[in-house]
PDB file of C-alpha atoms in Angstrom:
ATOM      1  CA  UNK A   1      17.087  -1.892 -11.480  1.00  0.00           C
ATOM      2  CA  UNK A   2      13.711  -3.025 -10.132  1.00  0.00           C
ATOM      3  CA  UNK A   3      12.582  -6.457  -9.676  1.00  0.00           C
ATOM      4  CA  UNK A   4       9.932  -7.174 -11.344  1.00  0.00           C
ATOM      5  CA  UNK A   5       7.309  -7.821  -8.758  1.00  0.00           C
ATOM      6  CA  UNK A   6       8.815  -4.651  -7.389  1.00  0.00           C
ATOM      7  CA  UNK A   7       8.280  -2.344 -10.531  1.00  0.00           C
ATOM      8  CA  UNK A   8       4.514  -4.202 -10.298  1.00  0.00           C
ATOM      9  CA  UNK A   9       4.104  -2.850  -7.061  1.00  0.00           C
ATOM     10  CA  UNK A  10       5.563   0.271  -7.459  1.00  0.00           C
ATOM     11  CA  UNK A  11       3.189   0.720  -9.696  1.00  0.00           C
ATOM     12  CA  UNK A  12       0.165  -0.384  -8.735  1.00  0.00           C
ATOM     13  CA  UNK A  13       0.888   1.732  -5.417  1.00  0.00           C
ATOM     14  CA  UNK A  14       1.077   5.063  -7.475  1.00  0.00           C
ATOM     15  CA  UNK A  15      -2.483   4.304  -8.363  1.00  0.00           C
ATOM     16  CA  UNK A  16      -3.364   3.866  -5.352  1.00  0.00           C
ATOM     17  CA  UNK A  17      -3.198   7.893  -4.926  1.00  0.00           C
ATOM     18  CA  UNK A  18      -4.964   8.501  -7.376  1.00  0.00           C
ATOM     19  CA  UNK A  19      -8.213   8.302  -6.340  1.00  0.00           C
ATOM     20  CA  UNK A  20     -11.468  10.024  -6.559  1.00  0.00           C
ATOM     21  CA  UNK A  21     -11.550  14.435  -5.881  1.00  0.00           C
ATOM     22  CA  UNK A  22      -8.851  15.396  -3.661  1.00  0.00           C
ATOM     23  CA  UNK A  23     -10.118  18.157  -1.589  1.00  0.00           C
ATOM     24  CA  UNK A  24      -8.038  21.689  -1.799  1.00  0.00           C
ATOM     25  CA  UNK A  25      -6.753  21.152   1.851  1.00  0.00           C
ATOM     26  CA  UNK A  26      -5.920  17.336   2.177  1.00  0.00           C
ATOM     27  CA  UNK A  27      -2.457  16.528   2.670  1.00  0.00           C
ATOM     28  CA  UNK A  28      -0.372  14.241   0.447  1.00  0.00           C
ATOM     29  CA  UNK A  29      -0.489  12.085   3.611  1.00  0.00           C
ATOM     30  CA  UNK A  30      -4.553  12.429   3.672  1.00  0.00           C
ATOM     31  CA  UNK A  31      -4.492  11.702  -0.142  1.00  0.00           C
ATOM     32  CA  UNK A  32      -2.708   8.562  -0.270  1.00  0.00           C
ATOM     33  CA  UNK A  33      -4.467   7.427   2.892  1.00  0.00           C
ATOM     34  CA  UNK A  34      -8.576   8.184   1.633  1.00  0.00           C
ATOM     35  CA  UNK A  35      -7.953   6.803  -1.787  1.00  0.00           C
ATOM     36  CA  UNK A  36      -6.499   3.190  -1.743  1.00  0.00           C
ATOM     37  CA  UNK A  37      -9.602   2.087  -1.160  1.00  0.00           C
ATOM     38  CA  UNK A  38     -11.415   3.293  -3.939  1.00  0.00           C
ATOM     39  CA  UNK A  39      -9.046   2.053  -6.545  1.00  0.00           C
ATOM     40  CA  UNK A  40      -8.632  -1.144  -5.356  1.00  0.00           C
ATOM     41  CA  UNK A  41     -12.786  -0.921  -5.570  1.00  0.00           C
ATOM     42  CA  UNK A  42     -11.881   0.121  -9.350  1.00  0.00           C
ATOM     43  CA  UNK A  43      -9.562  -2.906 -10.013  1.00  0.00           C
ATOM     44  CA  UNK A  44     -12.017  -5.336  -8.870  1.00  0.00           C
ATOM     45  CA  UNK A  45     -15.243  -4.092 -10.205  1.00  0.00           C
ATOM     46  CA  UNK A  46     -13.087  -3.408 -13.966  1.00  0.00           C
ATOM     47  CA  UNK A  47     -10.743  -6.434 -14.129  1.00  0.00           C
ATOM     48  CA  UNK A  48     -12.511  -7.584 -16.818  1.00  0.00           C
ATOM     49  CA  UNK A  49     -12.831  -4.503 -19.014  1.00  0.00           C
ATOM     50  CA  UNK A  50      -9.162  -3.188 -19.906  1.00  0.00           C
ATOM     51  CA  UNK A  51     -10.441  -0.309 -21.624  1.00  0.00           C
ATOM     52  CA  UNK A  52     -12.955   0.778 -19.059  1.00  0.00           C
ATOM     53  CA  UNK A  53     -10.202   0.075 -16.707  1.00  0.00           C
ATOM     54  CA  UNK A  54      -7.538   2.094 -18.035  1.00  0.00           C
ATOM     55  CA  UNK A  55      -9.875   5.250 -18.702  1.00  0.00           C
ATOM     56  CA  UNK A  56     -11.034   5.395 -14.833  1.00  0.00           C
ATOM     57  CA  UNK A  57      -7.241   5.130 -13.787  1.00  0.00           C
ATOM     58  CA  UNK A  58      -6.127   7.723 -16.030  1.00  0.00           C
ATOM     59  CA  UNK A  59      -9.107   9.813 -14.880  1.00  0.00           C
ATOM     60  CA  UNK A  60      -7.970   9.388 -11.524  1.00  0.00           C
ATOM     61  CA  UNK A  61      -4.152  10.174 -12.105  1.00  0.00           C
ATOM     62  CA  UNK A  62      -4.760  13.217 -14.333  1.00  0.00           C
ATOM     63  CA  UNK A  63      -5.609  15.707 -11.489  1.00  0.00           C
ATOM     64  CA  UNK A  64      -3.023  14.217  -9.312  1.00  0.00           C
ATOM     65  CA  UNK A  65       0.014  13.412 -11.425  1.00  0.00           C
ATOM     66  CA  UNK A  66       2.377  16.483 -12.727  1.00  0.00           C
ATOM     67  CA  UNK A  67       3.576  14.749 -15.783  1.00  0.00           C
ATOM     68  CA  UNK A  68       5.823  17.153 -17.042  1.00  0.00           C
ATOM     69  CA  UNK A  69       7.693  17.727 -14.247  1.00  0.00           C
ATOM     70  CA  UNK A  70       7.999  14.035 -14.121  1.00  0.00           C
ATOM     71  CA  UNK A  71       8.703  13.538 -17.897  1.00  0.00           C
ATOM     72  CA  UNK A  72      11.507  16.407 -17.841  1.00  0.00           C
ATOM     73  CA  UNK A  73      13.015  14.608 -14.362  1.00  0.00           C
ATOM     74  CA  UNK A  74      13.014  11.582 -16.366  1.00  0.00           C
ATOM     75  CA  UNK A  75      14.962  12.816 -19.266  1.00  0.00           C
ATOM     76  CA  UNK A  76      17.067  14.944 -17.451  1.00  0.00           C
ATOM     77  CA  UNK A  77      19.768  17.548 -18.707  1.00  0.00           C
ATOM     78  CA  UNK A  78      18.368  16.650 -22.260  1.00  0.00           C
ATOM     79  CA  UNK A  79      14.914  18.312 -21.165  1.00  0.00           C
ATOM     80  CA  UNK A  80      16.282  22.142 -21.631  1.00  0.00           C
ATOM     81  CA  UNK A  81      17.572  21.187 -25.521  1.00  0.00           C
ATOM     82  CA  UNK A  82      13.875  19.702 -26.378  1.00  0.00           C
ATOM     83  CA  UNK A  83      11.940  22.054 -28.263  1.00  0.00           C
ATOM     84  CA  UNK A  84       8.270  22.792 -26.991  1.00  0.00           C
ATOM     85  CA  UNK A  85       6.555  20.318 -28.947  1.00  0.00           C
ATOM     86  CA  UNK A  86       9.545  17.609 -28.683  1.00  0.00           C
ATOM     87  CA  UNK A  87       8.548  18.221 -24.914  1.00  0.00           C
ATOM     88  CA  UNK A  88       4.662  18.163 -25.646  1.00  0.00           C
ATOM     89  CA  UNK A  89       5.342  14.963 -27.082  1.00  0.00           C
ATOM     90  CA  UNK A  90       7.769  13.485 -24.103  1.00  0.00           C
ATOM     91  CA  UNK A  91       4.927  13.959 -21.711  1.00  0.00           C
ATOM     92  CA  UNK A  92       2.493  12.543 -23.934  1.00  0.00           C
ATOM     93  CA  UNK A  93       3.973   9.274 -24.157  1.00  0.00           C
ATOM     94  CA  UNK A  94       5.460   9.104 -21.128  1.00  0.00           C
ATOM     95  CA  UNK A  95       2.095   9.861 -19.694  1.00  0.00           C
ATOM     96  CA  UNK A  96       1.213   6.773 -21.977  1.00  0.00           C
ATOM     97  CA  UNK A  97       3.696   4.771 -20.779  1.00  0.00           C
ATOM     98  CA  UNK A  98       2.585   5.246 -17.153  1.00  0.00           C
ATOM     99  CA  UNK A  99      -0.538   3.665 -17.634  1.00  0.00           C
ATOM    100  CA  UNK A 100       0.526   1.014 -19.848  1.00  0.00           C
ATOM    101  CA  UNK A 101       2.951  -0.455 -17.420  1.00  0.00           C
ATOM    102  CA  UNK A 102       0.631  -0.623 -14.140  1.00  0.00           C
ATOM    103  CA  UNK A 103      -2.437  -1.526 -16.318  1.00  0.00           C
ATOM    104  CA  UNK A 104      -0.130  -4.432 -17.183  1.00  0.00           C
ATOM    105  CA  UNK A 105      -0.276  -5.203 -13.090  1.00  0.00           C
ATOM    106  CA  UNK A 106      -3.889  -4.158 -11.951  1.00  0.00           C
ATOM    107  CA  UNK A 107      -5.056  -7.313 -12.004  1.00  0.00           C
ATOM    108  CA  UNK A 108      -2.837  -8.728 -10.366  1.00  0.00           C
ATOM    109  CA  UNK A 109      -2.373  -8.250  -6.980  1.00  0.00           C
ATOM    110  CA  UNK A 110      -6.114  -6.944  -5.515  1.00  0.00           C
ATOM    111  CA  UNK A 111      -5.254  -8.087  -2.289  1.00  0.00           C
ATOM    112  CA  UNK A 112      -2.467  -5.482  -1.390  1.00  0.00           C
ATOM    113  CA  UNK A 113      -2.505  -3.289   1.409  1.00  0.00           C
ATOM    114  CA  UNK A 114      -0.771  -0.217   1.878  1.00  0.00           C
ATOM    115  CA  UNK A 115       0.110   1.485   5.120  1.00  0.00           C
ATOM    116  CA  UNK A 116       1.293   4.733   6.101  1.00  0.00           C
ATOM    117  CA  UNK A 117       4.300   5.514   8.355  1.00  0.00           C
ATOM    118  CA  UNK A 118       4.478   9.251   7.920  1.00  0.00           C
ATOM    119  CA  UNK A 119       5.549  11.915   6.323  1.00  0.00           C
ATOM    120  CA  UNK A 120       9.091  14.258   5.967  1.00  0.00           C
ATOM    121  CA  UNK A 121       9.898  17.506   4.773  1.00  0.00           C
ATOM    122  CA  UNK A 122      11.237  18.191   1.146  1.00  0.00           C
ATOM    123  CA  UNK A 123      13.401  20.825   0.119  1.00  0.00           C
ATOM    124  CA  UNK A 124      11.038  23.448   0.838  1.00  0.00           C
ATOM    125  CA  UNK A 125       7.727  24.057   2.289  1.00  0.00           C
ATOM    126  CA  UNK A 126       6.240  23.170  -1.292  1.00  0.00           C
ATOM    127  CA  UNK A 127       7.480  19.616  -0.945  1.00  0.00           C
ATOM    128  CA  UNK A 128       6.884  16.237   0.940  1.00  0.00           C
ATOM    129  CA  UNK A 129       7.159  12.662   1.147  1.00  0.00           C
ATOM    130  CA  UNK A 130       4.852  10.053   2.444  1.00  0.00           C
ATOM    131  CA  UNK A 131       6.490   7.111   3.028  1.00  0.00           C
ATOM    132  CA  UNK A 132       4.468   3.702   2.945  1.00  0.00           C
ATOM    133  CA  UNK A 133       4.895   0.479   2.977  1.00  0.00           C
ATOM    134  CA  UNK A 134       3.240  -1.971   0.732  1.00  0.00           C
ATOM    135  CA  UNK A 135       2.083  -5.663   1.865  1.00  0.00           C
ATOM    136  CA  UNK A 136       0.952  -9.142   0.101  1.00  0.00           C
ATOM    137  CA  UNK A 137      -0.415 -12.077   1.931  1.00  0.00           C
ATOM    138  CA  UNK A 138       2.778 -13.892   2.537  1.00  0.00           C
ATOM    139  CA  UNK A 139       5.245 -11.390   0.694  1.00  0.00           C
ATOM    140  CA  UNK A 140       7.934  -8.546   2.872  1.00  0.00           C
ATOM    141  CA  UNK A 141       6.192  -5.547   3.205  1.00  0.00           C
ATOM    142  CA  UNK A 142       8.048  -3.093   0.384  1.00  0.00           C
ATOM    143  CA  UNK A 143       8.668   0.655   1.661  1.00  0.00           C
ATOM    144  CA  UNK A 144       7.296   2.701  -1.181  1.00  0.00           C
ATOM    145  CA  UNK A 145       8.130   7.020  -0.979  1.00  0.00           C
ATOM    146  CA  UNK A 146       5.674   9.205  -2.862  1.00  0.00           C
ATOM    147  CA  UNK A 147       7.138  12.843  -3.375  1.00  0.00           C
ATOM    148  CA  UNK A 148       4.395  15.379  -3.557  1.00  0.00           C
ATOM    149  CA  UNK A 149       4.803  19.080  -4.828  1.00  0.00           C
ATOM    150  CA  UNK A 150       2.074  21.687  -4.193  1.00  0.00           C
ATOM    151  CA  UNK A 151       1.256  23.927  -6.937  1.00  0.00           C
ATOM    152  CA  UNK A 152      -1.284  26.438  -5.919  1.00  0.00           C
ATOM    153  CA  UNK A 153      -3.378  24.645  -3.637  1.00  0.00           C
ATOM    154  CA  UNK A 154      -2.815  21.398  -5.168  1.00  0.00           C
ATOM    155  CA  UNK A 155      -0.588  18.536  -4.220  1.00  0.00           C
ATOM    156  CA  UNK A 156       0.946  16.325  -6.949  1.00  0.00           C
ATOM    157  CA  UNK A 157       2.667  13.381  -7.208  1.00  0.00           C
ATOM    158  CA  UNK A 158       5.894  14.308  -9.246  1.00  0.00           C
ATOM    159  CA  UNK A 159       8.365  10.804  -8.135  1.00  0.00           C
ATOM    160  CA  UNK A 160       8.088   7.320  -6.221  1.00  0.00           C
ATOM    161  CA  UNK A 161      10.849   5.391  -4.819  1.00  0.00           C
ATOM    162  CA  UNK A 162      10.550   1.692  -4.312  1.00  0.00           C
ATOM    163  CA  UNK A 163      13.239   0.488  -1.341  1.00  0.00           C
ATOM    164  CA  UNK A 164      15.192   3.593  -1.920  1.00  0.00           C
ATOM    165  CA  UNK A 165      15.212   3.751  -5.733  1.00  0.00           C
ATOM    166  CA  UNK A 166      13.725   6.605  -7.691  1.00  0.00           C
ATOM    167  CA  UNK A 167      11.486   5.827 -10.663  1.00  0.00           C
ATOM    168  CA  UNK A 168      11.926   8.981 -12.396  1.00  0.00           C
ATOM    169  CA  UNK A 169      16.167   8.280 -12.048  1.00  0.00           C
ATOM    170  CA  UNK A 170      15.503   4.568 -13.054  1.00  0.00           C
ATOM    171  CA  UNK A 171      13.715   5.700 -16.801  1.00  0.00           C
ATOM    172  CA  UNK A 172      16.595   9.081 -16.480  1.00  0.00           C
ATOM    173  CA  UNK A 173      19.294   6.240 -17.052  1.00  0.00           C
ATOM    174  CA  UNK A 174      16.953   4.214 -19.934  1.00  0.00           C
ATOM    175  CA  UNK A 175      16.563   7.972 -21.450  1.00  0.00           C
ATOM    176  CA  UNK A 176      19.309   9.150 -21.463  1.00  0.00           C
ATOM    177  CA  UNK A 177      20.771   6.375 -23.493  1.00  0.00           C
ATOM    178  CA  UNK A 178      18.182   6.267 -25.887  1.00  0.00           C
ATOM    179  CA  UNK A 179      18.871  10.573 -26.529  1.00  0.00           C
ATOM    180  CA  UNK A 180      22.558   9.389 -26.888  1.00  0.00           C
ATOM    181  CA  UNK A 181      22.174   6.958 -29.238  1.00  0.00           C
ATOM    182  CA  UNK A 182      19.159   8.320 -31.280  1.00  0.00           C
ATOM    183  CA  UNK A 183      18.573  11.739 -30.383  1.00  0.00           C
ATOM    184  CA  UNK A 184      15.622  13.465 -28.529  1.00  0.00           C
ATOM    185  CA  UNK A 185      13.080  12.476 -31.629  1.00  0.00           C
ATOM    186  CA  UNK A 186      14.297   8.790 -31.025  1.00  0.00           C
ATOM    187  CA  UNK A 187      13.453   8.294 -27.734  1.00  0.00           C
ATOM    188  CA  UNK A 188       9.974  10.082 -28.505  1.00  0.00           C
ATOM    189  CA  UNK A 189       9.652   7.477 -31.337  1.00  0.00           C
ATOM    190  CA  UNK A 190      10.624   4.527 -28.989  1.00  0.00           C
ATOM    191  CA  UNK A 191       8.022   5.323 -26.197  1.00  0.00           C
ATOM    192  CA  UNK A 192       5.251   5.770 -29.264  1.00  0.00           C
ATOM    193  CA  UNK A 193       6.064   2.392 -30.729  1.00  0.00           C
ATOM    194  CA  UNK A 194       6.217   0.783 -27.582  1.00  0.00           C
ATOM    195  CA  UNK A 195       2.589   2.394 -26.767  1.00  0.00           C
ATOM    196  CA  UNK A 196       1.360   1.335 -30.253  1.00  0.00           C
ATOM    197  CA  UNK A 197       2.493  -2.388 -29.415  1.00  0.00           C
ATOM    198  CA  UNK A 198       1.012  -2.710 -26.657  1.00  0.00           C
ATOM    199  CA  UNK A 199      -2.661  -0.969 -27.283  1.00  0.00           C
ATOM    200  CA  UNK A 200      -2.676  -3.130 -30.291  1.00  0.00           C
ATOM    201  CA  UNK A 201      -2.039  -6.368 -27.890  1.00  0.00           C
ATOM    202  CA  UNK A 202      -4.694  -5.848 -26.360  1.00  0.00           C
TER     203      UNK A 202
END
């Protein structure tokens, strides 16, 4: 399980890559270098505005982000069993989710830097991972993995892993416990009440 200034971290860092248009050809090592800047820009200039805030991040994840592939990682062997629209509804609050945590964090920690210490291959030629590491005045740099898939001619962010631990098997565990105990419509009514909680906190 993630600390909790981990999880923070974690992430604010997948924001990070989410930046303004990714051009066709960029790398996933080219992406998540050219577009820290311009969310932390974001953070700073929004901090005050939650809503404004939270519609420019999701703007920026939505191109970049495959959320079903990460919803159906995330809920594992149960994902196949799901009918279309229990699945529809899986990525739509897990999508939710997403941005609810890190919004949580935004504020937070604006003076983070990231840095870039490569990239390795993936299973096949359609997959890579950049590994980083993310540092705070005073803090141990973290080492932060972004796995990128290319579909088409795109490159999306479908898992991060924060000092070797997967997000996407992190929330598979939560999930899968949740399914057991209440069933695939559970855990879709879980993730919308938690949602509903927090929009209304705000």
């Amino acid at each position: 399980m993630y600390s909790l200034f981990s999880k923070l971290l974690l992430i604010i860092t997948f924001s990070f890559t989410a930046g303004a248009s990714i051009a066709n050809n960029d790398t996933p090592e080219q992406i998540v270098r050219s577009t820290s800047k311009d969310v932390l820009d974001i953070i700073k200039k929004n901090d005050k505005d939650t809503s404004k805030m939270r519609d420019l991040v999701d703007q920026r994840l939505s191109p970049l982000a495959d959320y079903n592939r990460m919803t159906s990682l995330a809920v594992g062997r149960y994902w196949k069993s799901a009918t279309p629209a229990q699945q529809d509804a899986l990525s739509k609050e897990f999508r939710t989710m997403m941005i609810r945590t890190y919004l949580s964090a935004l504020t937070l920690y604006k003076n983070a830097q990231i840095n870039v210490r490569g990239t390795r291959a993936g299973n096949d030629a359609s997959e890579q991972t950049v590994r980083t590491e993310v540092s705070l005045p005073g803090q141990k740099p973290i080492p932060l993995d972004f796995s990128f898939e290319k579909i088409g001619s795109e490159w999306k962010v479908f898992d991060i892993s924060v000092e070797g631990i997967s997000f996407i098997n992190n929330h598979r565990n939560q999930f899968g416990a949740v399914i057991r105990k209440d069933g695939i419509d559970g855990l879709i009514k879980s993730l919308s009440e938690k949602n509903n909680t927090s929009r209304q906190s705000k």
